[in-house]
Amino acid sequence: MARTTSLSGFPEWLPEERIVEQHVLDSLRRTFELHGFSSIETRAVETVEQLLRKGEIDKEVYGVSRLQQDEDSSREDALALHFDLTVPFARYVVENSGYLTFPFRRYQIQKVWRGERPQEGRAREFTQADIDVVGDGTLAFRYDVELALVMIEALSELPIPPFVLRVNNRKLAEGFYRGVGLTDAPAVLREIDKLEKIGAEQVSRNLQDTVGATPEQAEAALSLAAIRTEDTSFVERVRELGVSNNLLDEGLNELAEVVGEASRRAPGKVVADLSIARGLDYYTGTVYETVLVGHEQLGSVCSGGRYESLASSGKKTYPGVGLSIGVTRLVTRILSRSMAQASRSVPSAVLVALNDDASWSAAQDVAGQLRARGIATEVAATAQKFGKQIRYAERRGIPFVWFSSVAEDGSPTHEVKDIRSGEQVAADPASWQPPAEDLHATVLRAATTDD
Amino acid sequence: MARTTSLSGFPEWLPEERIVEQHVLDSLRRTFELHGFSSIETRAVETVEQLLRKGEIDKEVYGVSRLQQDEDSSREDALALHFDLTVPFARYVVENSGYLTFPFRRYQIQKVWRGERPQEGRAREFTQADIDVVGDGTLAFRYDVELALVMIEALSELPIPPFVLRVNNRKLAEGFYRGVGLTDAPAVLREIDKLEKIGAEQVSRNLQDTVGATPEQAEAALSLAAIRTEDTSFVERVRELGVSNNLLDEGLNELAEVVGEASRRAPGKVVADLSIARGLDYYTGTVYETVLVGHEQLGSVCSGGRYESLASSGKKTYPGVGLSIGVTRLVTRILSRSMAQASRSVPSAVLVALNDDASWSAAQDVAGQLRARGIATEVAATAQKFGKQIRYAERRGIPFVWFSSVAEDGSPTHEVKDIRSGEQVAADPASWQPPAEDLHATVLRAATTDD
């Protein structure tokens, strides 16, 4: 991976790397569809107005405008590339609500763009894979449990190291803060969010300096954030802190439902982590993030949460819960640490060799018979010496070379050579089948996915 | 299809329409991979310099820049969204030539953007599906034949009306024009290109006025452009015009090879059409375009050609041949004329109903067993009355509803209802299988694809 791309932050894969990415995308699609999520795509651009509605991130947004503006275009809305799939999805739901069935379950796998300073794990163009369920007016809490389960299943299918889904609940945190007398919950959360970066001592000082907490209040907030359990025992740990508040109770019940069910179905994959804050303000209940064990510094590879009002239109509101996988972040790490690789760099399983230039059409007939059985096949373009044709297959990683000739009695004869072993056997184009593992380029997990 | 999108020229599909688009994309991918083409994707942006190298199309290009420029960004190259997949592919080949095996066969399916005035068949954001073979220094002519065959096969798999691939050859035309004394071949081609729009008489006048042709030369050029044959008989028709030129001979041989092989393998799908010019200047031999029979006014849905130097780097040149399908143009027409539709609007084949709220986890167990066999399954989120749960499945188009209960002896019992027929039968979650046609949402061609 010494190769660098000509535009920093815009990764492009070689064909064999692209096979790994396609494997990840196909696997996600399969899991999402098995759980009944419909695919949608939204356009790459939104109006600038729509994109900046939610807050102060305009520095990251790429504006889009025709290089040659004319009198027409001055009347057009200013456009920009979307920076996530949530804002476009919210717009899509409002725009098409009359054509959708609620609760609406969708997955969406697309590129997004952010003009941030590029570094590993942070590109300017990258692919996200989102699932959301959105209700019309209301949405059962159960979906918070279900979406965690779907994402655990989706991530488990990928060639990545063990991961942990960390879950928290905004109601729990906010109720607890109120219970100890801290009323500006978002401000407290903002400070708690810095815990991993600046440490408990500094967070405590910040809470006292900027939120006006007493030392005891700050300590209580930090005690809450220190709780991490792989089962529902966090409830007891919170109770031991002696705070009582209705919203806290609600949050504890919700989080216990998510963690209880997920830990029962996927032991060790989920942690109740009461320090998780997630920056975005629209989350109102469950929040999720996911780290790869041993790669925590990569940041979260799958995040999301519950929002009481993702979108609204007139009197209608659309609550939802969703999670987003950073596909490019994952694939970049898979490739840079050789966690998986393609079994070959081309789809082709067979190269049909040419005896002479006139046999090209007959060779296409053979190839057609193989393709009809799903065997990816190329035909040599020119009748070079067989040694050269075999070396071409070798360089491309094509495992089999097919030879046809005409016997003395005029009947065609066929042989196929496995160029890895050198073994060459008679074969019938109407029935020959390569070993199952050679039929398609496959993605092989490295023996150890840890680095 | 009364639905309109909020931004003209940026089509977005409803979930059931997206299933049709995905069917088209999956089908193309399958055909391309069966023929040994590797997938690549290039970034959405190129430098403006790179994009405008080939000519005067800057009015159509969307520039991209961060909304909040800072001191850093003034040093960055000006960027713009790609308007096709050929220019980015050329850049990719030069940039990665050391990592690729030539001849390099790739397919590329991505969105492109053009700031043109939107109309049916012409969007501002649309998907193209390209195949190209590119050589290092040289590329056998045979690939011109092969690529026509691959695209005929790819298009034949789609739910579209009959189509015709029209093929011509720049050498043939240029050699013929030189043979009659017209030396500015590109100028002649530009006029011939207007034939369908303005008619033979006006083209003849233009040839005389702007290219300086004599009436006889103009007539000869028009006679050539009038030749259309479904086999190689065009060779004789051209010979009858009595023009001799070496380049003409070369072009006749090449075109005869493409049309001969393609008409033998796919009778009626290919036409030698000596009026085809194709606008882009970099084509140097074979040129292709494709129309849907009865939808000619939609324009070409699959075009391309041979280029002697798509890309060059120092002393190296990379000749190639390629074709590009206008996927969005095809899908828009399929949907607007109801040529095909999805069998249902969701992936789900089964909804597992809930007896009571406590049975959700057991219902997930049943769903997990079904999903393990590839059956897309949802679980009801709340234990509403069965009638309501069935109506939910009905509204979403889910064909089967699963009911579980506990018998008097404590053993679980299961039944599955086909909500279309009302038939309800006992079923085992470990072995039940829906009819094959209900397993996935499929795309059904309309009885007649003609309108």
PDB file of N, CA and C in Angstrom, chain A residues 3 6 12-13 18 26 29 34-37 39 41-44 58 61 63 65-68 72 91-92 95-96 111 115 117 125 142 261 264-265 347-348 357 361 364-365 371 377, chain B residues 3 6 12-13 18 26 29 34-37 39 41-44 58 61 63 65-68 72 91-92 95-96 111 115 117 125 142 261 264-265 347-348 357 361 364-365 371 377:
ATOM      1  N   ARG A   3       1.300   2.849  -2.565  1.00  0.00           N
ATOM      2  CA  ARG A   3       0.661   3.664  -3.597  1.00  0.00           C
ATOM      3  C   ARG A   3      -0.075   4.851  -2.969  1.00  0.00           C
ATOM      4  N   SER A   6      -3.582  10.694  -6.357  1.00  0.00           N
ATOM      5  CA  SER A   6      -3.138  12.009  -6.794  1.00  0.00           C
ATOM      6  C   SER A   6      -3.888  13.138  -6.100  1.00  0.00           C
ATOM      7  N   GLU A  12      -8.953   5.802  -4.080  1.00  0.00           N
ATOM      8  CA  GLU A  12      -9.384   4.981  -5.226  1.00  0.00           C
ATOM      9  C   GLU A  12      -8.713   3.620  -5.099  1.00  0.00           C
ATOM     10  N   TRP A  13      -9.445   2.559  -5.384  1.00  0.00           N
ATOM     11  CA  TRP A  13      -8.904   1.216  -5.189  1.00  0.00           C
ATOM     12  C   TRP A  13      -8.439   0.613  -6.502  1.00  0.00           C
ATOM     13  N   ARG A  18     -10.773  -3.295  -4.928  1.00  0.00           N
ATOM     14  CA  ARG A  18     -12.193  -3.053  -5.187  1.00  0.00           C
ATOM     15  C   ARG A  18     -13.005  -4.324  -4.932  1.00  0.00           C
ATOM     16  N   ASP A  26     -21.627  -5.959  -0.768  1.00  0.00           N
ATOM     17  CA  ASP A  26     -22.590  -7.032  -1.049  1.00  0.00           C
ATOM     18  C   ASP A  26     -23.081  -7.671   0.244  1.00  0.00           C
ATOM     19  N   ARG A  29     -25.505  -5.308   2.024  1.00  0.00           N
ATOM     20  CA  ARG A  29     -26.788  -5.307   1.313  1.00  0.00           C
ATOM     21  C   ARG A  29     -27.584  -6.562   1.649  1.00  0.00           C
ATOM     22  N   LEU A  34     -32.171  -9.054   4.150  1.00  0.00           N
ATOM     23  CA  LEU A  34     -32.712 -10.178   4.923  1.00  0.00           C
ATOM     24  C   LEU A  34     -33.564  -9.685   6.093  1.00  0.00           C
ATOM     25  N   HIS A  35     -33.280  -8.470   6.553  1.00  0.00           N
ATOM     26  CA  HIS A  35     -34.060  -7.897   7.647  1.00  0.00           C
ATOM     27  C   HIS A  35     -35.147  -6.952   7.141  1.00  0.00           C
ATOM     28  N   GLY A  36     -35.415  -6.980   5.851  1.00  0.00           N
ATOM     29  CA  GLY A  36     -36.569  -6.247   5.330  1.00  0.00           C
ATOM     30  C   GLY A  36     -36.342  -4.768   5.071  1.00  0.00           C
ATOM     31  N   PHE A  37     -35.077  -4.338   4.982  1.00  0.00           N
ATOM     32  CA  PHE A  37     -34.823  -2.932   4.666  1.00  0.00           C
ATOM     33  C   PHE A  37     -34.817  -2.744   3.148  1.00  0.00           C
ATOM     34  N   SER A  39     -33.868  -0.664  -0.296  1.00  0.00           N
ATOM     35  CA  SER A  39     -32.806   0.220  -0.766  1.00  0.00           C
ATOM     36  C   SER A  39     -33.391   1.517  -1.318  1.00  0.00           C
ATOM     37  N   GLU A  41     -31.708   5.447  -2.904  1.00  0.00           N
ATOM     38  CA  GLU A  41     -30.589   6.363  -3.083  1.00  0.00           C
ATOM     39  C   GLU A  41     -31.166   7.761  -3.193  1.00  0.00           C
ATOM     40  N   THR A  42     -30.455   8.718  -2.650  1.00  0.00           N
ATOM     41  CA  THR A  42     -30.860  10.107  -2.848  1.00  0.00           C
ATOM     42  C   THR A  42     -29.804  10.780  -3.717  1.00  0.00           C
ATOM     43  N   ARG A  43     -30.198  11.878  -4.344  1.00  0.00           N
ATOM     44  CA  ARG A  43     -29.251  12.621  -5.176  1.00  0.00           C
ATOM     45  C   ARG A  43     -28.050  13.075  -4.341  1.00  0.00           C
ATOM     46  N   ALA A  44     -26.931  13.323  -5.014  1.00  0.00           N
ATOM     47  CA  ALA A  44     -25.699  13.719  -4.317  1.00  0.00           C
ATOM     48  C   ALA A  44     -25.782  15.143  -3.773  1.00  0.00           C
ATOM     49  N   ASP A  58     -20.776  24.301   8.280  1.00  0.00           N
ATOM     50  CA  ASP A  58     -20.638  24.738   6.893  1.00  0.00           C
ATOM     51  C   ASP A  58     -19.202  24.712   6.382  1.00  0.00           C
ATOM     52  N   VAL A  61     -18.634  21.645   4.160  1.00  0.00           N
ATOM     53  CA  VAL A  61     -19.536  21.350   3.051  1.00  0.00           C
ATOM     54  C   VAL A  61     -18.938  21.821   1.723  1.00  0.00           C
ATOM     55  N   GLY A  63     -19.676  23.163  -1.789  1.00  0.00           N
ATOM     56  CA  GLY A  63     -20.668  23.773  -2.658  1.00  0.00           C
ATOM     57  C   GLY A  63     -20.480  23.315  -4.097  1.00  0.00           C
ATOM     58  N   SER A  65     -21.540  24.397  -8.170  1.00  0.00           N
ATOM     59  CA  SER A  65     -22.175  25.351  -9.087  1.00  0.00           C
ATOM     60  C   SER A  65     -21.584  25.198 -10.475  1.00  0.00           C
ATOM     61  N   ARG A  66     -22.398  25.488 -11.475  1.00  0.00           N
ATOM     62  CA  ARG A  66     -21.913  25.334 -12.845  1.00  0.00           C
ATOM     63  C   ARG A  66     -20.757  26.281 -13.103  1.00  0.00           C
ATOM     64  N   LEU A  67     -19.734  25.789 -13.774  1.00  0.00           N
ATOM     65  CA  LEU A  67     -18.553  26.618 -13.999  1.00  0.00           C
ATOM     66  C   LEU A  67     -18.920  27.868 -14.767  1.00  0.00           C
ATOM     67  N   GLN A  68     -19.815  27.718 -15.719  1.00  0.00           N
ATOM     68  CA  GLN A  68     -20.269  28.895 -16.458  1.00  0.00           C
ATOM     69  C   GLN A  68     -21.697  29.230 -16.065  1.00  0.00           C
ATOM     70  N   ASP A  72     -29.917  32.099 -16.330  1.00  0.00           N
ATOM     71  CA  ASP A  72     -30.817  31.108 -15.728  1.00  0.00           C
ATOM     72  C   ASP A  72     -30.392  30.718 -14.326  1.00  0.00           C
ATOM     73  N   ARG A  91     -35.205  14.606   4.172  1.00  0.00           N
ATOM     74  CA  ARG A  91     -35.866  15.348   3.088  1.00  0.00           C
ATOM     75  C   ARG A  91     -36.674  14.407   2.187  1.00  0.00           C
ATOM     76  N   TYR A  92     -36.085  13.247   1.884  1.00  0.00           N
ATOM     77  CA  TYR A  92     -36.756  12.248   1.037  1.00  0.00           C
ATOM     78  C   TYR A  92     -38.051  11.776   1.682  1.00  0.00           C
ATOM     79  N   GLU A  95     -40.690  14.468   1.501  1.00  0.00           N
ATOM     80  CA  GLU A  95     -41.084  14.700   0.114  1.00  0.00           C
ATOM     81  C   GLU A  95     -41.957  13.565  -0.421  1.00  0.00           C
ATOM     82  N   ASN A  96     -41.694  12.333   0.016  1.00  0.00           N
ATOM     83  CA  ASN A  96     -42.386  11.167  -0.539  1.00  0.00           C
ATOM     84  C   ASN A  96     -43.318  10.499   0.450  1.00  0.00           C
ATOM     85  N   LYS A 111     -21.892   7.447  -1.474  1.00  0.00           N
ATOM     86  CA  LYS A 111     -20.764   8.302  -1.132  1.00  0.00           C
ATOM     87  C   LYS A 111     -21.258   9.597  -0.514  1.00  0.00           C
ATOM     88  N   GLY A 115     -15.244  18.394   3.397  1.00  0.00           N
ATOM     89  CA  GLY A 115     -13.987  19.066   3.074  1.00  0.00           C
ATOM     90  C   GLY A 115     -13.011  19.130   4.235  1.00  0.00           C
ATOM     91  N   ARG A 117      -9.696  18.029   6.700  1.00  0.00           N
ATOM     92  CA  ARG A 117      -8.297  17.676   6.468  1.00  0.00           C
ATOM     93  C   ARG A 117      -8.174  16.153   6.467  1.00  0.00           C
ATOM     94  N   GLU A 125     -13.952  12.067   0.417  1.00  0.00           N
ATOM     95  CA  GLU A 125     -15.036  11.340  -0.255  1.00  0.00           C
ATOM     96  C   GLU A 125     -15.052   9.951   0.336  1.00  0.00           C
ATOM     97  N   ARG A 142     -39.047  -0.703  20.483  1.00  0.00           N
ATOM     98  CA  ARG A 142     -38.433  -1.961  20.079  1.00  0.00           C
ATOM     99  C   ARG A 142     -37.444  -1.838  18.911  1.00  0.00           C
ATOM    100  N   GLU A 261     -31.217  -7.705  25.517  1.00  0.00           N
ATOM    101  CA  GLU A 261     -31.494  -8.514  24.336  1.00  0.00           C
ATOM    102  C   GLU A 261     -30.226  -8.748  23.507  1.00  0.00           C
ATOM    103  N   ARG A 264     -27.774 -11.140  25.178  1.00  0.00           N
ATOM    104  CA  ARG A 264     -28.272 -12.502  25.147  1.00  0.00           C
ATOM    105  C   ARG A 264     -28.014 -13.131  23.773  1.00  0.00           C
ATOM    106  N   ARG A 265     -28.249 -12.343  22.704  1.00  0.00           N
ATOM    107  CA  ARG A 265     -28.120 -12.884  21.344  1.00  0.00           C
ATOM    108  C   ARG A 265     -26.697 -12.862  20.829  1.00  0.00           C
ATOM    109  N   PRO A 347     -12.360 -11.116 -12.342  1.00  0.00           N
ATOM    110  CA  PRO A 347     -13.472 -12.060 -12.200  1.00  0.00           C
ATOM    111  C   PRO A 347     -13.220 -13.372 -12.956  1.00  0.00           C
ATOM    112  N   SER A 348     -12.389 -13.327 -14.015  1.00  0.00           N
ATOM    113  CA  SER A 348     -12.257 -14.468 -14.935  1.00  0.00           C
ATOM    114  C   SER A 348     -11.709 -15.719 -14.267  1.00  0.00           C
ATOM    115  N   ASP A 357      -5.628 -17.371 -35.592  1.00  0.00           N
ATOM    116  CA  ASP A 357      -6.539 -16.230 -35.558  1.00  0.00           C
ATOM    117  C   ASP A 357      -7.951 -16.586 -36.004  1.00  0.00           C
ATOM    118  N   SER A 361     -13.752 -17.133 -33.324  1.00  0.00           N
ATOM    119  CA  SER A 361     -15.205 -17.260 -33.234  1.00  0.00           C
ATOM    120  C   SER A 361     -15.590 -18.575 -32.566  1.00  0.00           C
ATOM    121  N   GLN A 364     -15.094 -18.212 -28.950  1.00  0.00           N
ATOM    122  CA  GLN A 364     -16.214 -17.489 -28.327  1.00  0.00           C
ATOM    123  C   GLN A 364     -17.388 -18.438 -28.063  1.00  0.00           C
ATOM    124  N   ASP A 365     -17.561 -19.441 -28.955  1.00  0.00           N
ATOM    125  CA  ASP A 365     -18.633 -20.419 -28.723  1.00  0.00           C
ATOM    126  C   ASP A 365     -18.373 -21.207 -27.440  1.00  0.00           C
ATOM    127  N   ARG A 371     -19.888 -19.502 -19.891  1.00  0.00           N
ATOM    128  CA  ARG A 371     -20.574 -18.369 -19.242  1.00  0.00           C
ATOM    129  C   ARG A 371     -22.018 -18.719 -18.919  1.00  0.00           C
ATOM    130  N   THR A 377     -15.407 -16.008 -18.206  1.00  0.00           N
ATOM    131  CA  THR A 377     -14.462 -16.495 -19.210  1.00  0.00           C
ATOM    132  C   THR A 377     -14.040 -15.390 -20.165  1.00  0.00           C
TER     133      THR A 377
ATOM    134  N   ARG B   3     -45.625  11.763  -9.718  1.00  0.00           N
ATOM    135  CA  ARG B   3     -44.723  12.303  -8.713  1.00  0.00           C
ATOM    136  C   ARG B   3     -43.612  13.131  -9.366  1.00  0.00           C
ATOM    137  N   SER B   6     -38.145  17.337  -6.161  1.00  0.00           N
ATOM    138  CA  SER B   6     -38.055  18.737  -5.758  1.00  0.00           C
ATOM    139  C   SER B   6     -36.945  19.484  -6.483  1.00  0.00           C
ATOM    140  N   GLU B  12     -34.983  10.748  -8.322  1.00  0.00           N
ATOM    141  CA  GLU B  12     -34.877   9.854  -7.163  1.00  0.00           C
ATOM    142  C   GLU B  12     -35.998   8.842  -7.261  1.00  0.00           C
ATOM    143  N   TRP B  13     -35.711   7.584  -6.952  1.00  0.00           N
ATOM    144  CA  TRP B  13     -36.697   6.525  -7.108  1.00  0.00           C
ATOM    145  C   TRP B  13     -37.354   6.168  -5.792  1.00  0.00           C
ATOM    146  N   ARG B  18     -36.645   1.644  -7.261  1.00  0.00           N
ATOM    147  CA  ARG B  18     -35.235   1.350  -7.015  1.00  0.00           C
ATOM    148  C   ARG B  18     -34.955  -0.140  -7.235  1.00  0.00           C
ATOM    149  N   ASP B  26     -27.577  -4.941 -11.319  1.00  0.00           N
ATOM    150  CA  ASP B  26     -27.085  -6.294 -11.006  1.00  0.00           C
ATOM    151  C   ASP B  26     -26.869  -7.102 -12.283  1.00  0.00           C
ATOM    152  N   ARG B  29     -23.761  -5.862 -14.102  1.00  0.00           N
ATOM    153  CA  ARG B  29     -22.567  -6.317 -13.385  1.00  0.00           C
ATOM    154  C   ARG B  29     -22.289  -7.785 -13.687  1.00  0.00           C
ATOM    155  N   LEU B  34     -18.958 -11.850 -16.114  1.00  0.00           N
ATOM    156  CA  LEU B  34     -18.878 -13.117 -16.858  1.00  0.00           C
ATOM    157  C   LEU B  34     -17.902 -13.005 -18.029  1.00  0.00           C
ATOM    158  N   HIS B  35     -17.711 -11.775 -18.520  1.00  0.00           N
ATOM    159  CA  HIS B  35     -16.787 -11.560 -19.621  1.00  0.00           C
ATOM    160  C   HIS B  35     -15.421 -11.070 -19.140  1.00  0.00           C
ATOM    161  N   GLY B  36     -15.175 -11.173 -17.838  1.00  0.00           N
ATOM    162  CA  GLY B  36     -13.836 -10.897 -17.328  1.00  0.00           C
ATOM    163  C   GLY B  36     -13.495  -9.439 -17.113  1.00  0.00           C
ATOM    164  N   PHE B  37     -14.501  -8.560 -17.031  1.00  0.00           N
ATOM    165  CA  PHE B  37     -14.222  -7.157 -16.757  1.00  0.00           C
ATOM    166  C   PHE B  37     -14.152  -6.938 -15.244  1.00  0.00           C
ATOM    167  N   SER B  39     -14.234  -4.574 -11.858  1.00  0.00           N
ATOM    168  CA  SER B  39     -14.894  -3.352 -11.410  1.00  0.00           C
ATOM    169  C   SER B  39     -13.867  -2.354 -10.894  1.00  0.00           C
ATOM    170  N   GLU B  41     -13.981   1.963  -9.406  1.00  0.00           N
ATOM    171  CA  GLU B  41     -14.683   3.233  -9.251  1.00  0.00           C
ATOM    172  C   GLU B  41     -13.625   4.319  -9.173  1.00  0.00           C
ATOM    173  N   THR B  42     -13.931   5.455  -9.735  1.00  0.00           N
ATOM    174  CA  THR B  42     -13.039   6.597  -9.571  1.00  0.00           C
ATOM    175  C   THR B  42     -13.765   7.636  -8.723  1.00  0.00           C
ATOM    176  N   ARG B  43     -12.995   8.532  -8.128  1.00  0.00           N
ATOM    177  CA  ARG B  43     -13.589   9.597  -7.310  1.00  0.00           C
ATOM    178  C   ARG B  43     -14.556  10.427  -8.158  1.00  0.00           C
ATOM    179  N   ALA B  44     -15.494  11.098  -7.502  1.00  0.00           N
ATOM    180  CA  ALA B  44     -16.495  11.904  -8.222  1.00  0.00           C
ATOM    181  C   ALA B  44     -15.897  13.176  -8.791  1.00  0.00           C
ATOM    182  N   ASP B  58     -17.236  23.317 -21.029  1.00  0.00           N
ATOM    183  CA  ASP B  58     -17.206  23.812 -19.652  1.00  0.00           C
ATOM    184  C   ASP B  58     -18.558  24.312 -19.149  1.00  0.00           C
ATOM    185  N   VAL B  61     -20.173  21.668 -16.895  1.00  0.00           N
ATOM    186  CA  VAL B  61     -19.433  21.105 -15.768  1.00  0.00           C
ATOM    187  C   VAL B  61     -19.812  21.802 -14.454  1.00  0.00           C
ATOM    188  N   GLY B  63     -18.600  22.846 -10.970  1.00  0.00           N
ATOM    189  CA  GLY B  63     -17.446  23.058 -10.108  1.00  0.00           C
ATOM    190  C   GLY B  63     -17.782  22.749  -8.656  1.00  0.00           C
ATOM    191  N   SER B  65     -16.398  23.462  -4.605  1.00  0.00           N
ATOM    192  CA  SER B  65     -15.446  24.120  -3.712  1.00  0.00           C
ATOM    193  C   SER B  65     -16.038  24.238  -2.322  1.00  0.00           C
ATOM    194  N   ARG B  66     -15.187  24.231  -1.317  1.00  0.00           N
ATOM    195  CA  ARG B  66     -15.692  24.304   0.055  1.00  0.00           C
ATOM    196  C   ARG B  66     -16.397  25.620   0.292  1.00  0.00           C
ATOM    197  N   LEU B  67     -17.543  25.549   0.960  1.00  0.00           N
ATOM    198  CA  LEU B  67     -18.332  26.761   1.171  1.00  0.00           C
ATOM    199  C   LEU B  67     -17.518  27.809   1.909  1.00  0.00           C
ATOM    200  N   GLN B  68     -16.762  27.358   2.883  1.00  0.00           N
ATOM    201  CA  GLN B  68     -15.919  28.305   3.593  1.00  0.00           C
ATOM    202  C   GLN B  68     -14.471  28.077   3.188  1.00  0.00           C
ATOM    203  N   ASP B  72      -5.755  27.770   3.418  1.00  0.00           N
ATOM    204  CA  ASP B  72      -5.277  26.504   2.856  1.00  0.00           C
ATOM    205  C   ASP B  72      -5.832  26.253   1.448  1.00  0.00           C
ATOM    206  N   ARG B  91      -7.368   9.006 -16.658  1.00  0.00           N
ATOM    207  CA  ARG B  91      -6.480   9.476 -15.597  1.00  0.00           C
ATOM    208  C   ARG B  91      -6.080   8.320 -14.674  1.00  0.00           C
ATOM    209  N   TYR B  92      -7.050   7.464 -14.340  1.00  0.00           N
ATOM    210  CA  TYR B  92      -6.798   6.307 -13.464  1.00  0.00           C
ATOM    211  C   TYR B  92      -5.772   5.366 -14.093  1.00  0.00           C
ATOM    212  N   GLU B  95      -2.317   6.909 -13.950  1.00  0.00           N
ATOM    213  CA  GLU B  95      -1.853   7.011 -12.564  1.00  0.00           C
ATOM    214  C   GLU B  95      -1.456   5.656 -11.990  1.00  0.00           C
ATOM    215  N   ASN B  96      -2.173   4.594 -12.422  1.00  0.00           N
ATOM    216  CA  ASN B  96      -1.952   3.272 -11.832  1.00  0.00           C
ATOM    217  C   ASN B  96      -1.339   2.273 -12.801  1.00  0.00           C
ATOM    218  N   LYS B 111     -22.368   7.414 -10.921  1.00  0.00           N
ATOM    219  CA  LYS B 111     -23.098   8.621 -11.289  1.00  0.00           C
ATOM    220  C   LYS B 111     -22.156   9.631 -11.927  1.00  0.00           C
ATOM    221  N   GLY B 115     -24.512  19.938 -16.071  1.00  0.00           N
ATOM    222  CA  GLY B 115     -25.428  21.029 -15.767  1.00  0.00           C
ATOM    223  C   GLY B 115     -26.316  21.429 -16.929  1.00  0.00           C
ATOM    224  N   ARG B 117     -29.821  21.561 -19.375  1.00  0.00           N
ATOM    225  CA  ARG B 117     -31.237  21.755 -19.145  1.00  0.00           C
ATOM    226  C   ARG B 117     -31.918  20.383 -19.109  1.00  0.00           C
ATOM    227  N   GLU B 125     -28.036  14.601 -12.947  1.00  0.00           N
ATOM    228  CA  GLU B 125     -27.298  13.542 -12.263  1.00  0.00           C
ATOM    229  C   GLU B 125     -27.800  12.234 -12.834  1.00  0.00           C
ATOM    230  N   ARG B 142      -9.539  -7.034 -32.568  1.00  0.00           N
ATOM    231  CA  ARG B 142     -10.566  -7.974 -32.141  1.00  0.00           C
ATOM    232  C   ARG B 142     -11.429  -7.453 -30.989  1.00  0.00           C
ATOM    233  N   GLU B 261     -19.440 -10.736 -37.482  1.00  0.00           N
ATOM    234  CA  GLU B 261     -19.466 -11.578 -36.284  1.00  0.00           C
ATOM    235  C   GLU B 261     -20.729 -11.305 -35.452  1.00  0.00           C
ATOM    236  N   ARG B 264     -23.903 -12.658 -37.101  1.00  0.00           N
ATOM    237  CA  ARG B 264     -23.943 -14.106 -37.034  1.00  0.00           C
ATOM    238  C   ARG B 264     -24.411 -14.558 -35.651  1.00  0.00           C
ATOM    239  N   ARG B 265     -23.900 -13.906 -34.599  1.00  0.00           N
ATOM    240  CA  ARG B 265     -24.217 -14.324 -33.234  1.00  0.00           C
ATOM    241  C   ARG B 265     -25.531 -13.757 -32.717  1.00  0.00           C
ATOM    242  N   PRO B 347     -38.048  -6.006   0.353  1.00  0.00           N
ATOM    243  CA  PRO B 347     -37.366  -7.299   0.234  1.00  0.00           C
ATOM    244  C   PRO B 347     -38.074  -8.404   1.025  1.00  0.00           C
ATOM    245  N   SER B 348     -38.822  -8.039   2.061  1.00  0.00           N
ATOM    246  CA  SER B 348     -39.361  -9.018   3.012  1.00  0.00           C
ATOM    247  C   SER B 348     -40.340  -9.997   2.381  1.00  0.00           C
ATOM    248  N   ASP B 357     -46.494  -8.764  23.701  1.00  0.00           N
ATOM    249  CA  ASP B 357     -45.222  -8.049  23.661  1.00  0.00           C
ATOM    250  C   ASP B 357     -44.043  -8.893  24.126  1.00  0.00           C
ATOM    251  N   SER B 361     -38.869 -11.614  21.472  1.00  0.00           N
ATOM    252  CA  SER B 361     -37.567 -12.262  21.388  1.00  0.00           C
ATOM    253  C   SER B 361     -37.697 -13.651  20.748  1.00  0.00           C
ATOM    254  N   GLN B 364     -38.047 -13.228  17.137  1.00  0.00           N
ATOM    255  CA  GLN B 364     -36.738 -12.992  16.494  1.00  0.00           C
ATOM    256  C   GLN B 364     -36.007 -14.311  16.263  1.00  0.00           C
ATOM    257  N   ASP B 365     -36.202 -15.274  17.169  1.00  0.00           N
ATOM    258  CA  ASP B 365     -35.574 -16.587  16.968  1.00  0.00           C
ATOM    259  C   ASP B 365     -36.120 -17.259  15.703  1.00  0.00           C
ATOM    260  N   ARG B 371     -34.129 -16.409   8.133  1.00  0.00           N
ATOM    261  CA  ARG B 371     -33.066 -15.635   7.455  1.00  0.00           C
ATOM    262  C   ARG B 371     -31.856 -16.503   7.150  1.00  0.00           C
ATOM    263  N   THR B 377     -36.999 -11.540   6.330  1.00  0.00           N
ATOM    264  CA  THR B 377     -38.050 -11.627   7.341  1.00  0.00           C
ATOM    265  C   THR B 377     -38.025 -10.424   8.270  1.00  0.00           C
TER     266      THR B 377
END
